[in-house]
CSV table of C-alpha atoms in Angstrom, one decimal:
chain,number,residue,atom,x,y,z
A,375,MET,CA,6.0,31.5,-11.8
A,376,LYS,CA,4.6,29.7,-14.9
A,377,HIS,CA,5.9,29.7,-18.5
A,378,GLU,CA,3.9,28.4,-21.5
A,379,TYR,CA,5.4,26.7,-24.6
A,380,ASP,CA,4.0,26.1,-28.2
A,381,ASP,CA,4.2,22.4,-27.8
A,382,GLY,CA,1.4,22.2,-25.3
A,383,ARG,CA,3.6,22.0,-22.2
A,384,SER,CA,4.2,24.6,-19.5
A,385,THR,CA,6.7,25.1,-16.7
A,386,LEU,CA,5.9,25.8,-13.0
A,387,ALA,CA,8.7,26.9,-10.6
A,388,ILE,CA,8.3,25.9,-7.0
A,389,THR,CA,10.5,25.8,-3.9
A,390,ARG,CA,10.4,22.9,-1.6
A,391,ARG,CA,11.9,22.6,1.9
A,392,ASP,CA,13.3,19.4,3.5
A,393,GLY,CA,10.7,16.8,3.7
A,394,GLU,CA,8.2,18.6,1.3
A,395,GLY,CA,7.2,17.3,-2.1
A,396,VAL,CA,5.1,17.9,-5.2
A,397,TRP,CA,2.5,15.8,-6.9
A,398,ILE,CA,2.6,15.8,-10.7
A,399,GLY,CA,-0.6,14.4,-12.0
A,400,ASP,CA,-2.1,11.5,-10.0
A,401,ASP,CA,0.8,9.2,-10.3
A,402,VAL,CA,4.1,11.0,-9.8
A,403,TYR,CA,5.3,12.3,-6.5
A,404,VAL,CA,8.7,14.0,-5.9
A,405,LEU,CA,10.1,14.6,-2.4
A,406,TYR,CA,13.1,16.7,-1.5
A,407,GLU,CA,15.3,15.6,1.3
A,408,SER,CA,18.4,17.5,2.5
A,409,ALA,CA,20.0,15.0,4.9
A,410,PRO,CA,22.4,13.3,4.8
A,411,ARG,CA,23.0,14.9,1.3
A,412,PRO,CA,20.6,16.8,-0.9
A,413,ARG,CA,18.5,14.3,-2.9
A,414,ILE,CA,15.1,13.8,-4.5
A,415,ILE,CA,12.9,10.7,-4.3
A,416,VAL,CA,10.8,10.1,-7.4
A,417,GLU,CA,7.8,7.8,-6.9
A,418,ALA,CA,6.1,6.8,-10.2
A,419,PRO,CA,4.4,3.8,-11.8
A,420,ARG,CA,7.0,1.0,-12.3
A,421,ASP,CA,6.7,1.1,-16.1
A,422,MET,CA,7.2,4.9,-16.4
A,423,PRO,CA,10.8,5.6,-17.3
A,424,VAL,CA,12.7,8.0,-15.0
A,425,VAL,CA,16.0,9.1,-16.6
A,426,ARG,CA,18.8,11.6,-15.6
A,427,ASP,CA,19.4,14.1,-18.3
A,428,SER,CA,23.1,13.2,-18.4
A,429,LEU,CA,22.1,9.6,-19.6
A,430,LEU,CA,20.3,10.8,-22.7
A,431,PRO,CA,22.1,11.5,-26.0
A,432,ALA,CA,24.1,14.7,-25.9
A,433,ASP,CA,23.1,15.5,-29.5
A,434,GLN,CA,19.9,17.6,-29.5
A,435,ALA,CA,19.0,16.3,-32.9
A,436,GLU,CA,19.0,12.7,-31.6
A,437,ARG,CA,16.9,13.8,-28.7
A,438,ASP,CA,14.4,15.6,-30.9
A,439,ARG,CA,14.2,12.5,-33.2
A,440,ALA,CA,13.5,10.2,-30.2
A,441,ALA,CA,10.8,12.6,-29.1
A,442,VAL,CA,9.1,12.7,-32.5
A,443,GLU,CA,9.2,8.8,-32.6
A,444,ALA,CA,7.7,8.5,-29.2
A,445,ALA,CA,4.9,11.1,-30.0
A,446,GLU,CA,4.1,9.1,-33.2
A,447,GLN,CA,3.5,6.0,-31.1
A,448,GLY,CA,0.8,7.7,-29.1
A,449,ALA,CA,0.4,8.2,-25.4
A,450,PRO,CA,1.4,5.1,-23.3
A,451,ALA,CA,-0.9,4.0,-20.5
A,452,TYR,CA,1.4,3.8,-17.5
A,453,SER,CA,0.1,1.5,-14.8
A,454,GLY,CA,1.2,-0.9,-12.2
A,455,THR,CA,2.8,-0.6,-8.8
A,456,VAL,CA,4.6,2.4,-7.8
A,457,SER,CA,8.4,2.3,-7.4
A,458,SER,CA,10.8,4.8,-5.9
A,459,LEU,CA,14.1,6.2,-7.3
A,460,VAL,CA,16.6,8.2,-5.2
A,461,LEU,CA,18.7,10.7,-7.1
A,462,GLY,CA,21.5,12.7,-5.5
A,463,ILE,CA,21.7,16.4,-6.4
A,464,GLY,CA,25.2,17.7,-7.4
A,465,ARG,CA,26.5,21.2,-7.3
A,466,ARG,CA,25.2,22.0,-10.8
A,467,GLY,CA,21.7,20.8,-10.0
A,468,LEU,CA,19.8,18.0,-11.6
A,469,ARG,CA,17.6,17.4,-14.6
A,470,VAL,CA,15.4,14.3,-14.7
A,471,HIS,CA,13.0,13.2,-17.5
A,472,ILE,CA,10.0,11.2,-16.3
A,473,GLY,CA,8.1,9.4,-19.0
A,474,ARG,CA,9.1,10.2,-22.7
A,475,PRO,CA,11.9,12.8,-22.8
A,476,GLY,CA,10.8,16.0,-24.4
A,477,ILE,CA,7.1,15.1,-24.3
A,478,ASP,CA,6.0,14.1,-20.8
A,479,LEU,CA,7.6,15.5,-17.6
A,480,THR,CA,11.0,17.3,-17.0
A,481,LEU,CA,12.0,18.1,-13.5
A,482,ASP,CA,14.9,20.6,-13.0
A,483,VAL,CA,16.4,21.2,-9.6
A,484,GLN,CA,17.7,24.6,-10.4
A,485,ARG,CA,19.4,25.4,-7.1
A,486,HIS,CA,19.4,24.0,-3.6
A,487,THR,CA,20.6,24.9,-0.2
A,488,GLY,CA,20.7,22.5,2.8
A,489,ALA,CA,17.2,23.5,3.8
A,490,ALA,CA,15.3,24.1,0.4
A,491,ALA,CA,15.4,23.3,-3.4
A,492,ARG,CA,14.0,25.2,-6.3
A,493,PHE,CA,12.2,22.9,-8.8
A,494,ALA,CA,11.0,23.7,-12.3
A,495,VAL,CA,8.5,21.2,-13.5
A,496,THR,CA,7.7,21.2,-17.3
A,497,ALA,CA,4.7,19.1,-18.1
A,498,PRO,CA,1.6,19.0,-20.5
A,499,ARG,CA,-0.8,21.9,-19.6
A,500,GLU,CA,-3.6,19.5,-18.6
A,501,LEU,CA,-1.5,17.9,-15.8
A,502,THR,CA,-2.2,19.2,-12.3
A,503,ILE,CA,0.9,20.1,-10.2
A,504,LEU,CA,0.2,20.4,-6.5
A,505,ARG,CA,2.3,21.0,-3.4
A,506,ASP,CA,1.9,17.9,-1.2
A,507,GLU,CA,0.0,20.0,1.5
A,508,LEU,CA,-2.5,21.0,-1.1
A,509,ALA,CA,-3.1,17.5,-2.3
A,510,GLU,CA,-3.7,16.4,1.2
A,511,ASP,CA,-6.3,19.2,1.6
A,512,LEU,CA,-8.1,18.0,-1.6
A,513,VAL,CA,-8.2,14.4,-0.4
A,514,ALA,CA,-9.6,15.4,3.1
């Protein structure tokens, strides 16, 4: 399922089982693990911010202002070594911003069971989003 927005981003919903992941562009990989507790592992360039939604300002106007300021600064060139961040998934799901909030990537874990999780990835339209098994086929 795909949804298009007026700001140049679109959302793709995808289900991942334990041990399966998704590539977002060339640099970001998200893996779902169900044991011992449901969690995602985000691998991204070290200088690319990865922030839980709960740590951002609650005021939507403040979020919008920060997004506009970040957009005016231009697109950053993320580089460097890859780092991993492990995030537990609570009962209400999880929302993570990767890059600049409201501009780059947003990952929502909408629901999860022990065996699988439903992701919604919102990203710029030009970014490729692939299940890990498809990315492996492209490399081979």
